[in-house]
Tab-separated table of C-alpha atoms and ligand atoms in Angstrom:
chain	number	residue	atom	x	y	z
A	1	MET	CA	-100.251	26.010	108.920
A	2	TYR	CA	-101.567	22.973	107.066
A	3	LEU	CA	-98.813	20.446	106.456
A	4	ASN	CA	-99.649	16.840	105.654
A	5	ARG	CA	-95.997	15.894	106.097
A	6	ARG	CA	-94.448	16.795	109.391
A	7	PRO	CA	-91.182	14.813	109.626
A	8	ARG	CA	-90.757	15.975	113.202
A	9	ARG	CA	-93.546	13.565	114.270
A	10	ASN	CA	-91.018	10.750	113.832
A	11	ARG	CA	-88.637	12.491	116.221
A	12	LYS	CA	-91.045	13.329	119.034
A	13	SER	CA	-89.789	10.865	121.635
A	14	SER	CA	-86.799	8.723	122.273
A	15	ALA	CA	-88.842	5.547	121.731
A	16	ILE	CA	-90.158	6.763	118.371
A	17	ARG	CA	-86.732	7.950	117.304
A	18	ASP	CA	-85.379	4.492	118.077
A	19	LEU	CA	-88.285	2.873	116.265
A	20	VAL	CA	-87.488	4.659	113.010
A	21	GLN	CA	-83.706	4.542	113.317
A	22	GLU	CA	-82.312	3.192	110.059
A	23	THR	CA	-78.752	2.302	110.952
A	24	THR	CA	-77.453	0.477	113.982
A	25	LEU	CA	-74.058	0.076	115.512
A	26	SER	CA	-73.036	-2.962	117.469
A	27	VAL	CA	-69.871	-4.230	119.137
A	28	SER	CA	-69.937	-7.185	116.776
A	29	ASP	CA	-69.250	-4.754	113.901
A	30	PHE	CA	-65.841	-3.829	115.318
A	31	ILE	CA	-62.376	-5.073	114.529
A	32	PHE	CA	-59.889	-3.650	117.031
A	33	PRO	CA	-56.433	-2.921	115.536
A	34	MET	CA	-53.673	-3.671	118.068
A	35	PHE	CA	-49.892	-3.277	118.033
A	36	ILE	CA	-47.433	-5.834	119.302
A	37	GLN	CA	-43.670	-5.713	119.857
A	38	GLU	CA	-40.965	-8.049	121.111
A	39	GLY	CA	-40.045	-8.380	124.786
A	40	THR	CA	-41.899	-8.778	128.043
A	41	ASN	CA	-43.841	-6.465	130.310
A	42	GLN	CA	-44.106	-3.796	127.601
A	43	LYS	CA	-46.998	-1.372	127.294
A	44	VAL	CA	-45.873	1.707	125.410
A	45	GLU	CA	-48.371	4.439	124.630
A	46	ILE	CA	-48.266	5.782	121.066
A	47	LYS	CA	-47.693	9.536	121.438
A	48	SER	CA	-49.964	10.517	118.585
A	49	MET	CA	-52.665	8.010	119.621
A	50	PRO	CA	-53.627	8.637	123.258
A	51	GLY	CA	-55.078	5.479	124.821
A	52	ILE	CA	-53.493	3.151	122.240
A	53	PHE	CA	-50.481	1.057	123.208
A	54	ARG	CA	-47.853	-1.264	121.843
A	55	PHE	CA	-47.869	-4.457	123.867
A	56	SER	CA	-45.553	-7.378	124.329
A	57	LEU	CA	-47.130	-10.840	124.229
A	58	ASP	CA	-47.608	-11.141	128.004
A	59	THR	CA	-49.305	-7.752	128.352
A	60	ILE	CA	-51.431	-8.161	125.221
A	61	LEU	CA	-52.859	-11.385	126.665
A	62	GLU	CA	-53.947	-9.422	129.748
A	63	GLU	CA	-55.336	-6.650	127.597
A	64	LEU	CA	-57.264	-9.156	125.497
A	65	LYS	CA	-59.079	-10.373	128.564
A	66	GLU	CA	-60.431	-6.837	128.958
A	67	VAL	CA	-61.087	-6.459	125.219
A	68	THR	CA	-63.052	-9.698	124.964
A	69	ASP	CA	-64.925	-8.986	128.219
A	70	LEU	CA	-66.189	-5.822	126.511
A	71	GLY	CA	-67.705	-8.026	123.815
A	72	ILE	CA	-65.139	-7.301	121.102
A	73	ARG	CA	-64.758	-10.445	119.000
A	74	ALA	CA	-62.193	-9.489	116.375
A	75	ILE	CA	-58.758	-7.891	116.386
A	76	ASP	CA	-56.290	-6.888	113.679
A	77	LEU	CA	-52.742	-7.436	114.876
A	78	PHE	CA	-49.789	-5.344	113.623
A	79	PRO	CA	-46.151	-5.999	114.555
A	80	ASN	CA	-43.482	-3.458	115.418
A	81	TYR	CA	-40.060	-4.828	114.471
A	82	HIS	CA	-36.746	-3.467	115.609
A	83	GLU	CA	-34.667	-1.872	112.841
A	84	THR	CA	-32.072	-4.675	113.182
A	85	LYS	CA	-34.663	-7.270	112.076
A	86	LYS	CA	-35.515	-5.432	108.858
A	87	ASP	CA	-34.069	-6.176	105.452
A	88	LYS	CA	-34.770	-5.500	101.797
A	89	TYR	CA	-36.835	-8.660	101.381
A	90	ALA	CA	-38.853	-8.515	104.611
A	91	SER	CA	-37.531	-12.016	105.251
A	92	GLU	CA	-38.310	-11.808	108.964
A	93	SER	CA	-42.010	-11.829	108.061
A	94	TYR	CA	-42.157	-15.537	107.213
A	95	LYS	CA	-39.577	-16.972	109.618
A	96	GLU	CA	-41.394	-19.594	111.609
A	97	ASP	CA	-39.989	-18.485	114.968
A	98	THR	CA	-40.556	-14.781	114.492
A	99	PHE	CA	-42.339	-13.130	117.425
A	100	TYR	CA	-45.375	-11.941	115.433
A	101	LEU	CA	-46.281	-15.420	114.202
A	102	LYS	CA	-45.647	-16.960	117.611
A	103	ALA	CA	-47.882	-14.300	119.164
A	104	ILE	CA	-50.726	-15.144	116.770
A	105	THR	CA	-50.510	-18.801	117.809
A	106	ALA	CA	-50.339	-17.945	121.507
A	107	ILE	CA	-53.325	-15.588	121.319
A	108	LYS	CA	-55.351	-18.119	119.360
A	109	GLU	CA	-54.581	-20.760	121.960
A	110	LYS	CA	-55.732	-18.572	124.849
A	111	PHE	CA	-58.690	-16.994	122.983
A	112	PRO	CA	-59.883	-19.624	120.490
A	113	ASP	CA	-63.097	-17.743	119.665
A	114	LEU	CA	-61.407	-14.425	118.990
A	115	VAL	CA	-61.141	-13.603	115.289
A	116	ILE	CA	-57.540	-12.730	114.468
A	117	MET	CA	-56.916	-10.659	111.381
A	118	THR	CA	-53.332	-10.136	110.240
A	119	ASP	CA	-51.640	-7.624	107.986
A	120	ILE	CA	-49.919	-8.553	104.754
A	121	ALA	CA	-47.469	-5.928	103.515
A	122	MET	CA	-43.706	-5.587	103.730
A	123	ASP	CA	-43.435	-2.244	105.530
A	124	PRO	CA	-42.987	-3.376	109.175
A	125	TYR	CA	-40.157	-5.715	108.088
A	126	SER	CA	-38.641	-3.700	105.246
A	127	SER	CA	-35.414	-1.724	105.594
A	128	ASP	CA	-36.846	0.546	102.888
A	129	GLY	CA	-40.083	1.127	104.809
A	130	HIS	CA	-42.171	0.359	101.745
A	131	ASP	CA	-45.011	-2.144	101.359
A	132	GLY	CA	-43.201	-3.767	98.435
A	133	LEU	CA	-39.758	-4.771	97.242
A	134	VAL	CA	-37.617	-1.849	96.105
A	135	GLU	CA	-35.381	-2.221	93.052
A	136	ASN	CA	-33.572	0.787	91.612
A	137	GLY	CA	-35.828	3.134	93.520
A	138	GLU	CA	-38.998	1.469	92.254
A	139	ILE	CA	-41.516	-0.721	94.057
A	140	VAL	CA	-41.671	-3.831	91.899
A	141	ASN	CA	-45.003	-5.599	91.703
A	142	ASP	CA	-44.648	-9.282	90.824
A	143	ALA	CA	-41.655	-10.112	93.015
A	144	THR	CA	-43.469	-8.417	95.907
A	145	VAL	CA	-46.569	-10.540	95.394
A	146	GLU	CA	-44.472	-13.704	95.835
A	147	ILE	CA	-43.089	-12.451	99.141
A	148	LEU	CA	-46.589	-11.468	100.286
A	149	ALA	CA	-47.898	-14.938	99.509
A	150	LYS	CA	-45.157	-16.503	101.655
A	151	MET	CA	-46.140	-14.136	104.436
A	152	GLY	CA	-49.770	-15.163	103.992
A	153	VAL	CA	-49.012	-18.862	104.242
A	154	ALA	CA	-46.929	-18.271	107.380
A	155	GLN	CA	-49.740	-16.264	109.004
A	156	ALA	CA	-52.364	-18.827	108.058
A	157	LYS	CA	-50.164	-21.564	109.536
A	158	ALA	CA	-49.802	-19.519	112.719
A	159	GLY	CA	-53.586	-19.444	113.116
A	160	ALA	CA	-54.856	-16.255	111.460
A	161	ASP	CA	-58.580	-16.270	110.630
A	162	ILE	CA	-58.530	-13.372	108.173
A	163	LEU	CA	-55.582	-12.202	106.100
A	164	GLY	CA	-55.515	-8.476	105.347
A	165	PRO	CA	-53.366	-7.599	102.341
A	166	SER	CA	-52.753	-3.854	102.781
A	167	ASP	CA	-50.035	-3.514	100.145
A	168	MET	CA	-52.020	-2.514	97.027
A	169	MET	CA	-49.904	-4.562	94.602
A	170	ASP	CA	-51.696	-5.774	91.457
A	171	GLY	CA	-52.866	-9.381	91.380
A	172	ARG	CA	-52.050	-10.142	94.988
A	173	ILE	CA	-55.484	-11.387	96.017
A	174	GLY	CA	-55.679	-14.100	93.360
A	175	TYR	CA	-52.098	-15.176	93.915
A	176	LEU	CA	-52.558	-15.263	97.684
A	177	ARG	CA	-55.857	-17.186	97.460
A	178	ASP	CA	-54.284	-19.726	95.163
A	179	THR	CA	-51.148	-20.119	97.281
A	180	ILE	CA	-52.905	-20.570	100.617
A	181	ASP	CA	-55.483	-22.914	99.074
A	182	ARG	CA	-52.698	-25.138	97.749
A	183	GLU	CA	-51.295	-25.256	101.267
A	184	GLY	CA	-54.673	-26.410	102.541
A	185	PHE	CA	-55.913	-23.166	104.071
A	186	THR	CA	-59.187	-22.991	102.157
A	187	ASN	CA	-60.975	-21.798	105.302
A	188	VAL	CA	-58.766	-18.767	105.859
A	189	SER	CA	-60.505	-15.565	104.730
A	190	ILE	CA	-59.101	-12.614	102.841
A	191	MET	CA	-60.210	-9.079	103.592
A	192	SER	CA	-58.696	-7.054	100.826
A	193	TYR	CA	-57.631	-3.465	101.295
A	194	SER	CA	-59.254	-2.743	97.932
A	195	ALA	CA	-59.531	1.020	97.861
A	196	LYS	CA	-56.576	2.122	99.927
A	197	TYR	CA	-55.681	5.726	99.319
A	198	ALA	CA	-52.282	7.440	99.607
A	199	SER	CA	-53.418	9.346	102.679
A	200	ALA	CA	-51.972	11.806	105.186
A	201	PHE	CA	-54.099	10.101	107.828
A	202	TYR	CA	-51.718	7.142	108.337
A	203	GLY	CA	-49.109	9.271	110.138
A	204	PRO	CA	-49.744	8.085	113.725
A	205	PHE	CA	-49.817	4.406	112.632
A	206	ARG	CA	-46.349	4.787	111.118
A	207	ASP	CA	-45.206	6.232	114.473
A	208	ALA	CA	-46.601	3.130	116.189
A	209	LEU	CA	-44.797	0.721	113.882
A	210	GLU	CA	-41.784	2.953	113.187
A	211	SER	CA	-42.423	1.996	109.586
A	212	ALA	CA	-42.431	5.256	107.608
A	213	PRO	CA	-40.913	4.963	104.105
A	214	LYS	CA	-37.190	5.764	104.054
A	215	PHE	CA	-37.558	7.555	100.718
A	216	GLY	CA	-40.346	8.847	98.543
A	217	ASP	CA	-44.018	8.156	99.189
A	218	LYS	CA	-46.526	5.379	98.499
A	219	LYS	CA	-48.262	7.006	95.538
A	220	THR	CA	-47.197	4.421	92.953
A	221	TYR	CA	-49.243	1.770	94.744
A	222	GLN	CA	-51.779	3.464	97.026
A	223	MET	CA	-54.581	5.325	95.261
A	224	ASN	CA	-54.979	8.967	94.358
A	225	PRO	CA	-57.543	10.548	96.751
A	226	ALA	CA	-59.146	12.223	93.751
A	227	ASN	CA	-60.333	8.971	92.168
A	228	THR	CA	-63.583	7.015	92.345
A	229	ARG	CA	-63.677	4.907	89.173
A	230	GLU	CA	-60.320	3.456	90.078
A	231	ALA	CA	-61.748	2.281	93.406
A	232	LEU	CA	-64.455	0.401	91.534
A	233	LEU	CA	-61.840	-1.229	89.306
A	234	GLU	CA	-59.719	-2.262	92.290
A	235	ALA	CA	-62.793	-3.684	94.010
A	236	GLN	CA	-63.867	-5.526	90.871
A	237	LEU	CA	-60.457	-7.178	90.539
A	238	ASP	CA	-60.323	-8.169	94.210
A	239	PHE	CA	-63.859	-9.557	93.998
A	240	ALA	CA	-62.985	-11.555	90.886
A	241	GLU	CA	-59.740	-12.782	92.468
A	242	GLY	CA	-61.663	-14.218	95.415
A	243	ALA	CA	-61.624	-11.666	98.250
A	244	ASP	CA	-64.215	-12.450	100.944
A	245	MET	CA	-64.581	-8.847	102.075
A	246	LEU	CA	-63.584	-5.537	100.521
A	247	MET	CA	-62.177	-2.680	102.546
A	248	VAL	CA	-62.066	1.075	102.036
A	249	LYS	CA	-59.340	3.026	103.812
A	250	PRO	CA	-59.348	5.661	105.284
A	251	ALA	CA	-63.029	5.884	106.179
A	252	LEU	CA	-64.068	9.459	106.835
A	253	SER	CA	-62.860	11.289	103.754
A	254	TYR	CA	-64.037	8.312	101.699
A	255	LEU	CA	-67.613	7.706	102.828
A	256	ASP	CA	-68.723	8.136	99.207
A	257	ILE	CA	-66.385	5.318	98.173
A	258	ILE	CA	-67.789	3.056	100.908
A	259	ALA	CA	-71.298	3.758	99.596
A	260	LYS	CA	-70.287	3.046	95.986
A	261	LEU	CA	-68.675	-0.268	96.884
A	262	ASP	CA	-71.673	-1.227	99.000
A	263	GLN	CA	-74.004	-0.537	96.070
A	264	ASN	CA	-71.896	-2.451	93.573
A	265	PHE	CA	-70.666	-5.573	95.350
A	266	ASP	CA	-72.590	-8.307	97.107
A	267	ILE	CA	-69.925	-9.156	99.650
A	268	PRO	CA	-69.384	-7.394	102.975
A	269	ILE	CA	-67.709	-3.989	102.856
A	270	ALA	CA	-65.364	-2.970	105.651
A	271	ALA	CA	-63.937	0.449	106.415
A	272	TYR	CA	-60.765	1.356	108.283
A	273	ASN	CA	-61.248	4.308	110.618
A	274	VAL	CA	-57.506	5.027	110.541
A	275	SER	CA	-54.978	6.322	113.053
A	276	GLY	CA	-55.094	9.954	111.893
A	277	GLU	CA	-58.881	9.998	112.180
A	278	TYR	CA	-58.548	8.710	115.734
A	279	ALA	CA	-55.803	11.235	116.557
A	280	MET	CA	-57.833	14.192	115.268
A	281	LEU	CA	-60.822	13.419	117.433
A	282	LYS	CA	-58.730	12.648	120.499
A	283	ALA	CA	-56.800	15.898	120.179
A	284	ALA	CA	-59.962	17.966	119.870
A	285	ALA	CA	-61.607	16.136	122.779
A	286	GLN	CA	-58.533	16.549	124.996
A	287	ASN	CA	-58.599	20.274	124.291
A	288	GLY	CA	-62.239	20.414	125.280
A	289	TRP	CA	-63.174	21.494	121.763
A	290	LEU	CA	-65.476	18.537	121.118
A	291	ASP	CA	-67.532	16.122	123.183
A	292	GLY	CA	-65.267	13.141	122.458
A	293	ASP	CA	-67.796	10.384	123.140
A	294	ARG	CA	-70.559	11.930	121.057
A	295	ALA	CA	-68.221	12.731	118.191
A	296	MET	CA	-66.862	9.168	118.279
A	297	MET	CA	-70.316	7.567	118.132
A	298	GLU	CA	-71.396	9.926	115.344
A	299	VAL	CA	-68.301	9.102	113.299
A	300	LEU	CA	-68.761	5.344	113.755
A	301	MET	CA	-72.452	5.566	112.870
A	302	SER	CA	-71.634	7.577	109.737
A	303	ILE	CA	-69.315	4.823	108.537
A	304	ARG	CA	-72.069	2.244	109.042
A	305	ARG	CA	-74.642	4.512	107.371
A	306	ALA	CA	-72.381	4.925	104.341
A	307	GLY	CA	-72.563	1.152	103.875
A	308	ALA	CA	-69.742	-0.470	105.805
A	309	LYS	CA	-70.760	-3.676	107.532
A	310	CYS	CA	-67.684	-3.768	109.734
A	311	ILE	CA	-65.342	-1.113	111.038
A	312	LEU	CA	-61.695	-1.367	111.955
A	313	THR	CA	-61.373	1.230	114.687
A	314	TYR	CA	-59.077	2.223	117.544
A	315	PHE	CA	-62.261	3.417	119.288
A	316	ALA	CA	-63.526	-0.166	119.612
A	317	LYS	CA	-63.034	-0.410	123.393
A	318	GLU	CA	-64.463	3.017	124.207
A	319	ALA	CA	-67.429	2.546	121.889
A	320	ALA	CA	-68.040	-0.930	123.333
A	321	VAL	CA	-68.303	0.578	126.815
A	322	ILE	CA	-70.930	3.060	125.624
A	323	LEU	CA	-72.858	0.470	123.598
A	324	GLY	CA	-72.874	-1.900	126.541
A	325	SER	CA	-74.184	0.646	129.053
B	1	LIG	C1	-49.247	-0.717	106.011
B	1	LIG	C2	-50.487	-0.264	106.682
B	1	LIG	C3	-50.768	1.069	106.981
B	1	LIG	C4	-51.953	1.066	107.710
B	1	LIG	C5	-52.386	-0.261	107.811
B	1	LIG	N1	-51.464	-1.078	107.158
B	1	LIG	C6	-49.999	2.294	106.734
B	1	LIG	C7	-49.500	2.619	105.402
B	1	LIG	O1	-49.998	2.140	104.375
B	1	LIG	O2	-48.550	3.393	105.346
B	1	LIG	C8	-52.584	2.306	108.273
B	1	LIG	C9	-53.476	2.160	109.441
B	1	LIG	C10	-53.764	3.413	110.175
B	1	LIG	O3	-53.328	4.530	109.826
B	1	LIG	O4	-54.472	3.307	111.189
B	1	LIG	N2	-49.300	-1.548	104.962
């Protein structure tokens, strides 16, 4: 057979395959999401997320030694608050002596080079379990944004490097940027959850934080999974309002959205490989239905190939081990 193009020539050896490989994956692309709770000597495994734990401050500091030794340089920290600390206004979130803020400061002190990203949304502190303030059964936008900005200032003060507004309220990026700048935190970054969809894949995360909504769903603020144009609008607004990085969440069912944002915006795109995506793979691997390591690396590579520069992933430690070997 005469063929002047034989694509298989570029696959004939491992060295050649590596030579022509288009996308790479590196530990420095990872942000490791971690859960923290009050108390001491706590390390509670999340049932729906095998291998992922909720730590108290003392145990997270030990864990971080291992995490940073693996070469991971960024974490995203989420708090689990006891029901008794929650109220309508999420007022615990900006109390100076609250455990989450104190933990940020303590971690920063012990690991000054570690990038600490924080989460801005009301759900872990809200007695309604929603990301925003509830009035007459509705999630009200503008009053929420003010609370979120207070939270942002408190987290910046505590030592956060990157603020991650995950609430999907309108106008929150501009308001947050302006508020923290006025307080002198012009060097604190904002990674906006720009295209955050109302997804079934957040289930295990809500188990970890015990933060599921007490009524209704999040569809009046998180996006409809059917929409693309809306993602571009959200990204455009966040870009214009001053976001440093734009995030798509979840990652796997939204690779097309990652690619669109990457093509349209000249700032780094991040993707959140969420709890449900982690749980699915773990469950299949534990049943022996999939080669867990290979599936994990393929999934992470696909997110990079789609156009994400950085990946928030619960697989960070396991993938770091493989990448380092
Ligand atoms: C809450 C928040 C959620 C996640 C990150 N921040 C859940 C939600 O919106 O209900 C999900 C992360 C994951 O599933 O891994 N604002």
